[in-house]
Tab-separated table of C-alpha atoms in Angstrom:
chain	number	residue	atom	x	y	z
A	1	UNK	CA	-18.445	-1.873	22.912
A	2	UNK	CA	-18.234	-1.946	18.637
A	3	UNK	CA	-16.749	1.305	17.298
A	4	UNK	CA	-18.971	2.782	14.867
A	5	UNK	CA	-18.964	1.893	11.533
A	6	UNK	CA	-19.614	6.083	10.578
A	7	UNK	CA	-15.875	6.611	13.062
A	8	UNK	CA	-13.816	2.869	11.541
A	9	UNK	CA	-13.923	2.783	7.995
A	10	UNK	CA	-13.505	-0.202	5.884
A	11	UNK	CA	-13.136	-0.573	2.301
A	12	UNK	CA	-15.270	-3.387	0.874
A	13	UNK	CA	-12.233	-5.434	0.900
A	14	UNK	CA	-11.572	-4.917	4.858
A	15	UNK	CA	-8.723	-2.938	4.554
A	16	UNK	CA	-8.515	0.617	5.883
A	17	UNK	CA	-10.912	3.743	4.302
A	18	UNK	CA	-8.055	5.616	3.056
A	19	UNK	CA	-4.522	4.252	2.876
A	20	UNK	CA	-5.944	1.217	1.646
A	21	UNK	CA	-4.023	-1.310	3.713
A	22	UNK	CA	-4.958	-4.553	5.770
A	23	UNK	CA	-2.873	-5.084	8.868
A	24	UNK	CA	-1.057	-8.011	7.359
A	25	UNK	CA	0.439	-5.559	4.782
A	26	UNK	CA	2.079	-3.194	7.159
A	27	UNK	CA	5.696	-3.795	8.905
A	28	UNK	CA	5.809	-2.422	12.388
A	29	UNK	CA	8.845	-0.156	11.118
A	30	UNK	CA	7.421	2.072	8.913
A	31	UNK	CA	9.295	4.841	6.655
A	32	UNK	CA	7.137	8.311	6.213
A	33	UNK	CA	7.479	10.651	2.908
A	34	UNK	CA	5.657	13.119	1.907
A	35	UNK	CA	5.788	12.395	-1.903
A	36	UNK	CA	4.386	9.600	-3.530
A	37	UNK	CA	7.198	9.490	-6.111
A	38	UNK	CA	9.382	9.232	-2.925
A	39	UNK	CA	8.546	5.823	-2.221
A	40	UNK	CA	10.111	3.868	-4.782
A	41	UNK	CA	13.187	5.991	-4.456
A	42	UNK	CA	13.802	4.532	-1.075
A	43	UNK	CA	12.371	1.099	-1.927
A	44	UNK	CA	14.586	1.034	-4.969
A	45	UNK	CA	17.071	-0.381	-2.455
A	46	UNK	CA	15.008	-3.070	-1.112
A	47	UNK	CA	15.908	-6.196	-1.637
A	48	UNK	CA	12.636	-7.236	-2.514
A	49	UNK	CA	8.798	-6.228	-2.485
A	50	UNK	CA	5.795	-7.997	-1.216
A	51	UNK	CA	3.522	-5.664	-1.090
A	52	UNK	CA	2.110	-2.082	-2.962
A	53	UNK	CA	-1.215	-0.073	-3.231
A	54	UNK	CA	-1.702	3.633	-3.704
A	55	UNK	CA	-5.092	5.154	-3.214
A	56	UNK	CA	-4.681	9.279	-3.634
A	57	UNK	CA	-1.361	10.914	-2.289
A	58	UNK	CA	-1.444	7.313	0.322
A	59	UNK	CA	1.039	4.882	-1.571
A	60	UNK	CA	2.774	1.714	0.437
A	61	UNK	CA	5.308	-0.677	-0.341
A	62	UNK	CA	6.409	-3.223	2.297
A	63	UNK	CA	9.621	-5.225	1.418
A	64	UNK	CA	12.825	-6.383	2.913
A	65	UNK	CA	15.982	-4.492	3.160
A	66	UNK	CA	19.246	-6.914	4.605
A	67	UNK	CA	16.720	-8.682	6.239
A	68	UNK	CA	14.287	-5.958	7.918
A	69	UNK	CA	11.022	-5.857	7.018
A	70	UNK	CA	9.317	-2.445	6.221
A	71	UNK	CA	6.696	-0.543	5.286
A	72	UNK	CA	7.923	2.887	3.138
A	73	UNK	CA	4.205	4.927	3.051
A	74	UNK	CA	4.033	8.691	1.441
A	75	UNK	CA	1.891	10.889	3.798
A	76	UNK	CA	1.031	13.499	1.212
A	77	UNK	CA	1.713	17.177	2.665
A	78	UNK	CA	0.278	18.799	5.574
A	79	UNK	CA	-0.648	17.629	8.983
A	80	UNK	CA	-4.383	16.985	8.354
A	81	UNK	CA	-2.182	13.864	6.264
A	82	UNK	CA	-0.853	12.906	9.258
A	83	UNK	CA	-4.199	12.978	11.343
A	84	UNK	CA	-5.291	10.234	8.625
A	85	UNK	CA	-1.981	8.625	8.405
A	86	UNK	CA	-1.872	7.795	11.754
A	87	UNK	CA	-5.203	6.888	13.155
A	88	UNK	CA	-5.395	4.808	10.641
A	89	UNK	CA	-2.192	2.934	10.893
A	90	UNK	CA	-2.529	2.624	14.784
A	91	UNK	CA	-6.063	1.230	13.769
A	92	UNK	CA	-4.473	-1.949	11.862
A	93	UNK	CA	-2.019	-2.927	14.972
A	94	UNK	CA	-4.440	-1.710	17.538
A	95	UNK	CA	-8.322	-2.540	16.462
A	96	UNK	CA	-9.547	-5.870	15.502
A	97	UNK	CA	-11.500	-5.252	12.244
A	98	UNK	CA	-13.611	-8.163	12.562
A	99	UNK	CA	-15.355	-7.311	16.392
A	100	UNK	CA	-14.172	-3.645	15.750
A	101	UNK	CA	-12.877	-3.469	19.450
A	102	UNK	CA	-9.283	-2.691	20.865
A	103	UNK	CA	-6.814	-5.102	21.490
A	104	UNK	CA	-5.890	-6.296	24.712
A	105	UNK	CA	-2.404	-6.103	24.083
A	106	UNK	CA	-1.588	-3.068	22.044
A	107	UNK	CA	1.313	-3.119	19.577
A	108	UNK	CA	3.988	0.220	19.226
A	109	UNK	CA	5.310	1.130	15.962
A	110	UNK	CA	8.689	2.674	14.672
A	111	UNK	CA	7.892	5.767	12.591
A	112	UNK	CA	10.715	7.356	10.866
A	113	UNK	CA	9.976	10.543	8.652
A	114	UNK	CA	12.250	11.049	5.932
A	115	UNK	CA	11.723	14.683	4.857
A	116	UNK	CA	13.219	18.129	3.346
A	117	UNK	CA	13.422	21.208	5.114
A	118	UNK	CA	14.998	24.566	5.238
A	119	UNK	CA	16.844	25.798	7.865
A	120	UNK	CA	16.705	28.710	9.964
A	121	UNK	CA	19.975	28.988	11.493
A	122	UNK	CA	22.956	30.072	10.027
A	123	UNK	CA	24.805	27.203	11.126
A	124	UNK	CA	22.821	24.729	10.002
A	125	UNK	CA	24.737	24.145	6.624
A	126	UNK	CA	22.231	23.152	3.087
A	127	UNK	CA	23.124	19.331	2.210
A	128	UNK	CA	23.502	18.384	5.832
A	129	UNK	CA	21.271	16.075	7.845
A	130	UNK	CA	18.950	17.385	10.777
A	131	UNK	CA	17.313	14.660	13.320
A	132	UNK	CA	14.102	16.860	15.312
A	133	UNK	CA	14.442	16.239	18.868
A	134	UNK	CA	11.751	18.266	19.239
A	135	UNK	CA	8.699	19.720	17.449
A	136	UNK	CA	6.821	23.063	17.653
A	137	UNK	CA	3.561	22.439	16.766
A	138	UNK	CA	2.009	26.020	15.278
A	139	UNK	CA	-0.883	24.716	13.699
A	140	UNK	CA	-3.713	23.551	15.509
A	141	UNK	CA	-4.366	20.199	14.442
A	142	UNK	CA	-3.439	18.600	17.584
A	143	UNK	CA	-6.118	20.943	19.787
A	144	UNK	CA	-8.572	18.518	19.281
A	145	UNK	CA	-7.078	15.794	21.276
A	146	UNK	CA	-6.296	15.869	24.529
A	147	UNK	CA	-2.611	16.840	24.675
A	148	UNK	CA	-2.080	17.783	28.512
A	149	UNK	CA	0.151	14.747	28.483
A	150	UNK	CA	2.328	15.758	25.685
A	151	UNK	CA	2.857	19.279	26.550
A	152	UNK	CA	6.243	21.254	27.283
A	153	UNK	CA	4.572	23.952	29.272
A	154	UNK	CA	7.873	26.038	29.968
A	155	UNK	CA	9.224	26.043	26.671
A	156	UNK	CA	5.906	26.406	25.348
A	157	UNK	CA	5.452	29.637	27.618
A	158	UNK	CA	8.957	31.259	26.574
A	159	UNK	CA	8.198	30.788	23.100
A	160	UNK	CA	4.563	33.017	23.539
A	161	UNK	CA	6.452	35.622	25.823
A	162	UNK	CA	9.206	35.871	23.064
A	163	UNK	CA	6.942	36.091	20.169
A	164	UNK	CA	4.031	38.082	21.503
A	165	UNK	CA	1.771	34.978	19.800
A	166	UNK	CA	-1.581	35.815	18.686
A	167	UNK	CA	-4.600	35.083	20.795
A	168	UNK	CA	-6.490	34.665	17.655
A	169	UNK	CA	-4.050	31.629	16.675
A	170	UNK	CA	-3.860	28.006	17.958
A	171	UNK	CA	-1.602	27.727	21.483
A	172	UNK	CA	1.647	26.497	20.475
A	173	UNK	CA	2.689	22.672	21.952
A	174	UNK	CA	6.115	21.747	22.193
A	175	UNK	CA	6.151	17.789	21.683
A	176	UNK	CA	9.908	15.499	22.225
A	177	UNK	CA	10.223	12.886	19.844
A	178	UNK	CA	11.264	9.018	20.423
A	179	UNK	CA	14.309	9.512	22.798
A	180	UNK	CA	15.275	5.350	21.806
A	181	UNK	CA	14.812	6.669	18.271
A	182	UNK	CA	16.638	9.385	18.383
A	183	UNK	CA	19.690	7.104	19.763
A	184	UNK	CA	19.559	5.079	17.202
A	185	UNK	CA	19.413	7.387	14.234
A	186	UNK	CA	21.704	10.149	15.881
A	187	UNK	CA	25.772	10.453	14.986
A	188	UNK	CA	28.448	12.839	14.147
A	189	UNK	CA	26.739	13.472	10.524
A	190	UNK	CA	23.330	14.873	11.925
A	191	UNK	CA	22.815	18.259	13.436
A	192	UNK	CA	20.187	18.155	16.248
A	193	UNK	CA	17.267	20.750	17.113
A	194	UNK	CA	13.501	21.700	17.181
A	195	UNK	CA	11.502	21.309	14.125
A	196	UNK	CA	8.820	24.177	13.443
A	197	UNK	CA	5.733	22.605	12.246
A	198	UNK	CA	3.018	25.099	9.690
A	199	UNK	CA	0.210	24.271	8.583
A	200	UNK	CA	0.522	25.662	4.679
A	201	UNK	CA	3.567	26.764	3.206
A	202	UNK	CA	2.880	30.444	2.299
A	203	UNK	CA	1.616	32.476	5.341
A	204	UNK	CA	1.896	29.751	7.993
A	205	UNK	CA	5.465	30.119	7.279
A	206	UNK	CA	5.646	33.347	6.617
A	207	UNK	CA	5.752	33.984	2.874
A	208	UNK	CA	4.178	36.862	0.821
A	209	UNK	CA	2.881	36.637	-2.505
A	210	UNK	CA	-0.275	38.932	-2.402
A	211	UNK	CA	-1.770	38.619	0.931
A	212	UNK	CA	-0.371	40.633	4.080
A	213	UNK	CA	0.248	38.987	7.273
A	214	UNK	CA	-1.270	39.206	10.632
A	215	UNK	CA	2.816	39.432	12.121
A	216	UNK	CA	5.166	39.946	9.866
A	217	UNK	CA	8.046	39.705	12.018
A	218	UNK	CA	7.001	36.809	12.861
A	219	UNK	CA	9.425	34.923	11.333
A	220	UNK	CA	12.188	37.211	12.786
A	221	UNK	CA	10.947	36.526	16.184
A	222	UNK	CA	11.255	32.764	15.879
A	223	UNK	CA	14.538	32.783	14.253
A	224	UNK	CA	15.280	34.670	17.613
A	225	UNK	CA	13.756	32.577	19.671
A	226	UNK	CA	15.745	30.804	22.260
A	227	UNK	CA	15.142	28.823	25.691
A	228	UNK	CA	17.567	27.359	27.592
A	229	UNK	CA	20.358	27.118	24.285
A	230	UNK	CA	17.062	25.736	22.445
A	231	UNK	CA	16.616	27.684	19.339
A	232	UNK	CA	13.902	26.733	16.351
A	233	UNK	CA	16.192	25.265	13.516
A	234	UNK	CA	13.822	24.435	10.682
A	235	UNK	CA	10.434	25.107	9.262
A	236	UNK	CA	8.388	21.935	7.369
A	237	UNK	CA	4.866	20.866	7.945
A	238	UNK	CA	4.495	17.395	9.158
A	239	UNK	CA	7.017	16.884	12.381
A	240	UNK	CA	4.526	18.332	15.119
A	241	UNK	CA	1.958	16.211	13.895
A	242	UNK	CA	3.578	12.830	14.118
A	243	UNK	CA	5.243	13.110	16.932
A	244	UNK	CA	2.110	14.492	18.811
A	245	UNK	CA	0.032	11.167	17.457
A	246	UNK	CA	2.488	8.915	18.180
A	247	UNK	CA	3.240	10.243	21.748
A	248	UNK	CA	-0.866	10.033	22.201
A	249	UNK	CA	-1.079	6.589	20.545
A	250	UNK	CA	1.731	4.821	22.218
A	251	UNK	CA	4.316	4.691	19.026
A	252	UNK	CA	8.044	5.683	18.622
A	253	UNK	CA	8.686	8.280	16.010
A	254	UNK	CA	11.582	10.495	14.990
A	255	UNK	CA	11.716	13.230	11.833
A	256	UNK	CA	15.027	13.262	10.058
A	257	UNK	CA	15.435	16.079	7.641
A	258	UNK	CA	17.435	16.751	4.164
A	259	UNK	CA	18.705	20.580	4.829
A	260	UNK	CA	18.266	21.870	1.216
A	261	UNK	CA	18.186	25.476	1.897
A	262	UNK	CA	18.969	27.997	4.358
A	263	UNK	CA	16.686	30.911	5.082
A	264	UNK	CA	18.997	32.915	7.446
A	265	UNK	CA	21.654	33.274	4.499
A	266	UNK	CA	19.438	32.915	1.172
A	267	UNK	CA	21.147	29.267	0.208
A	268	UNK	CA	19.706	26.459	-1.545
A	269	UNK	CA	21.348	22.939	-2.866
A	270	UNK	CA	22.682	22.427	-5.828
A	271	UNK	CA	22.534	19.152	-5.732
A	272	UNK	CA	18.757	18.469	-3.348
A	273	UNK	CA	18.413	15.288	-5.138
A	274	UNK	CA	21.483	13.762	-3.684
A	275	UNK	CA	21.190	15.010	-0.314
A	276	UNK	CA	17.923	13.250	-0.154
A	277	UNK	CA	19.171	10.113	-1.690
A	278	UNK	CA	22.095	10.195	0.614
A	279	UNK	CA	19.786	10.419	4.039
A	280	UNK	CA	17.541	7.751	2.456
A	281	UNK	CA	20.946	5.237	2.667
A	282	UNK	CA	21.365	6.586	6.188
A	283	UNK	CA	17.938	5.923	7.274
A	284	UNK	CA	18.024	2.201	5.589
A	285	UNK	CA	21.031	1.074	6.978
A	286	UNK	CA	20.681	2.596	10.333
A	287	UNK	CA	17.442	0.718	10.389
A	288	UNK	CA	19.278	-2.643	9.061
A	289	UNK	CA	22.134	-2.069	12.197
């Protein structure tokens, strides 16, 4: 049966409702950032471009970098982003536009997130590289798919016990990313752990300005928190999110971070914009290998 016109929207064009894209403009390695302007700093290497559009935070480029093709798309902030993101990428490998019906033979794509974070452990050092092997998703989005599948029940249960988490907030889910991923992008210059994943950037992740929290130790408890030498190492707003879509939707994804502050000891970078620039090579080339 058709999907629904009201649940697959198309531009008048064809392409997607809101990233703008038809499926012949996508690679099927695709780079995530969260800022638009972030896109052309990682495309800057390319060797060439074939393709751009940008409608709202959604810009793409596909081009060629030492001869692999791919896609470099900024996500915006937030994993509501990523809900569109997503769906609608999976949509342009997965759905035939012109029936609008599934494919028989569905098509898996290579997701890399290229992000900045802070760190929560003291031994997670600011202008070092952090690959999430896992992500804690604290924000709800994912509740309204079914994510059974994708759970890490144990973990997941540890981390409630330890915290004393809310019955008034969204069950945490515990979600692995791409273990072939993770091969390929892991070495002796990454530091490895799970990724906390807020939905906003004041109280989700526990920062006052005016308003008081439901648990202010909060943050203190998940700093604390570990299961089985496990221990959250960073805070951001996106990981959870892709790898909970991807894992649902039958794609490989991985989040690789740019440490440019540490909570635990009051740190930031003095130089963020090379630290960034630096794991944008990395990413590139360990694509290219």
């Amino acid at each position: 049966m058709p999907i629904k016109e009201s649940e697959l929207i198309l531009n008048p064009d064809g392409s997607i409702y809101h990233l703008n894209l038809k499926p012949e403009h996508i690679s099927k390695t695709i780079i995530f950032v969260g800022d638009q302007d972030r896109v052309a700093k990682v495309t800057a290497h390319f060797d060439s471009i074939e393709f751009e559009t940008q409608k709202r935070e959604f810009k793409t480029q596909t081009g060629s970098y030492k001869g692999k093709r791919i896609s470099v798309i900024s996500t915006g902030i937030g994993p509501d982003n990523i809900d569109i993101v997503l769906n609608e990428l999976d949509a342009l490998v997965n759905i035939d536009f012109k029936s609008k019906t599934l494919k028989e033979k569905l098509t898996s794509l290579d997701i890399i997130r290229i992000g900045t974070s802070g760190a929560l452990q003291p031994n997670i050092p600011i202008d070092s590289f952090l690959l999430s092997s896992h992500a804690l998703d604290i924000n709800g989005m994912l509740h309204f798919y079914d994510v059974k599948k994708i759970e890490t029940p144990d973990i997941q249960n540890a981390f409630i016990e330890q915290t004393k988490w809310s019955n008034n907030k969204s069950k945490p889910i515990i979600i692995s990313g791409s273990s072939y991923l993770k091969n390929k992008f892991i070495s002796r210059k990454t530091y490895e752990g799970l990724t906390a994943t807020a939905g906003g950037f004041y109280g989700p992740q526990g920062r006052v300005l005016r308003l008081e929290l439901q648990d202010s130790h909060l943050n203190s408890k998940m700093d604390a928190f570990e299961y089985q030498n496990t221990k959250i190492t960073n805070f951001e707003m996106e990981t959870s999110a892709i790898y909970g879509l991807s894992k649902l939707l039958g794609h490989e994804s991985i989040s690789l971070n740019a440490i440019i502050a540490n909570r635990s000891n009051g740190t930031f970078s003095k130089k963020p914009s090379k630290v960034i620039e630096d794991l944008i090579l990395y990413t590139l080339n360990k694509i290219a290998e």
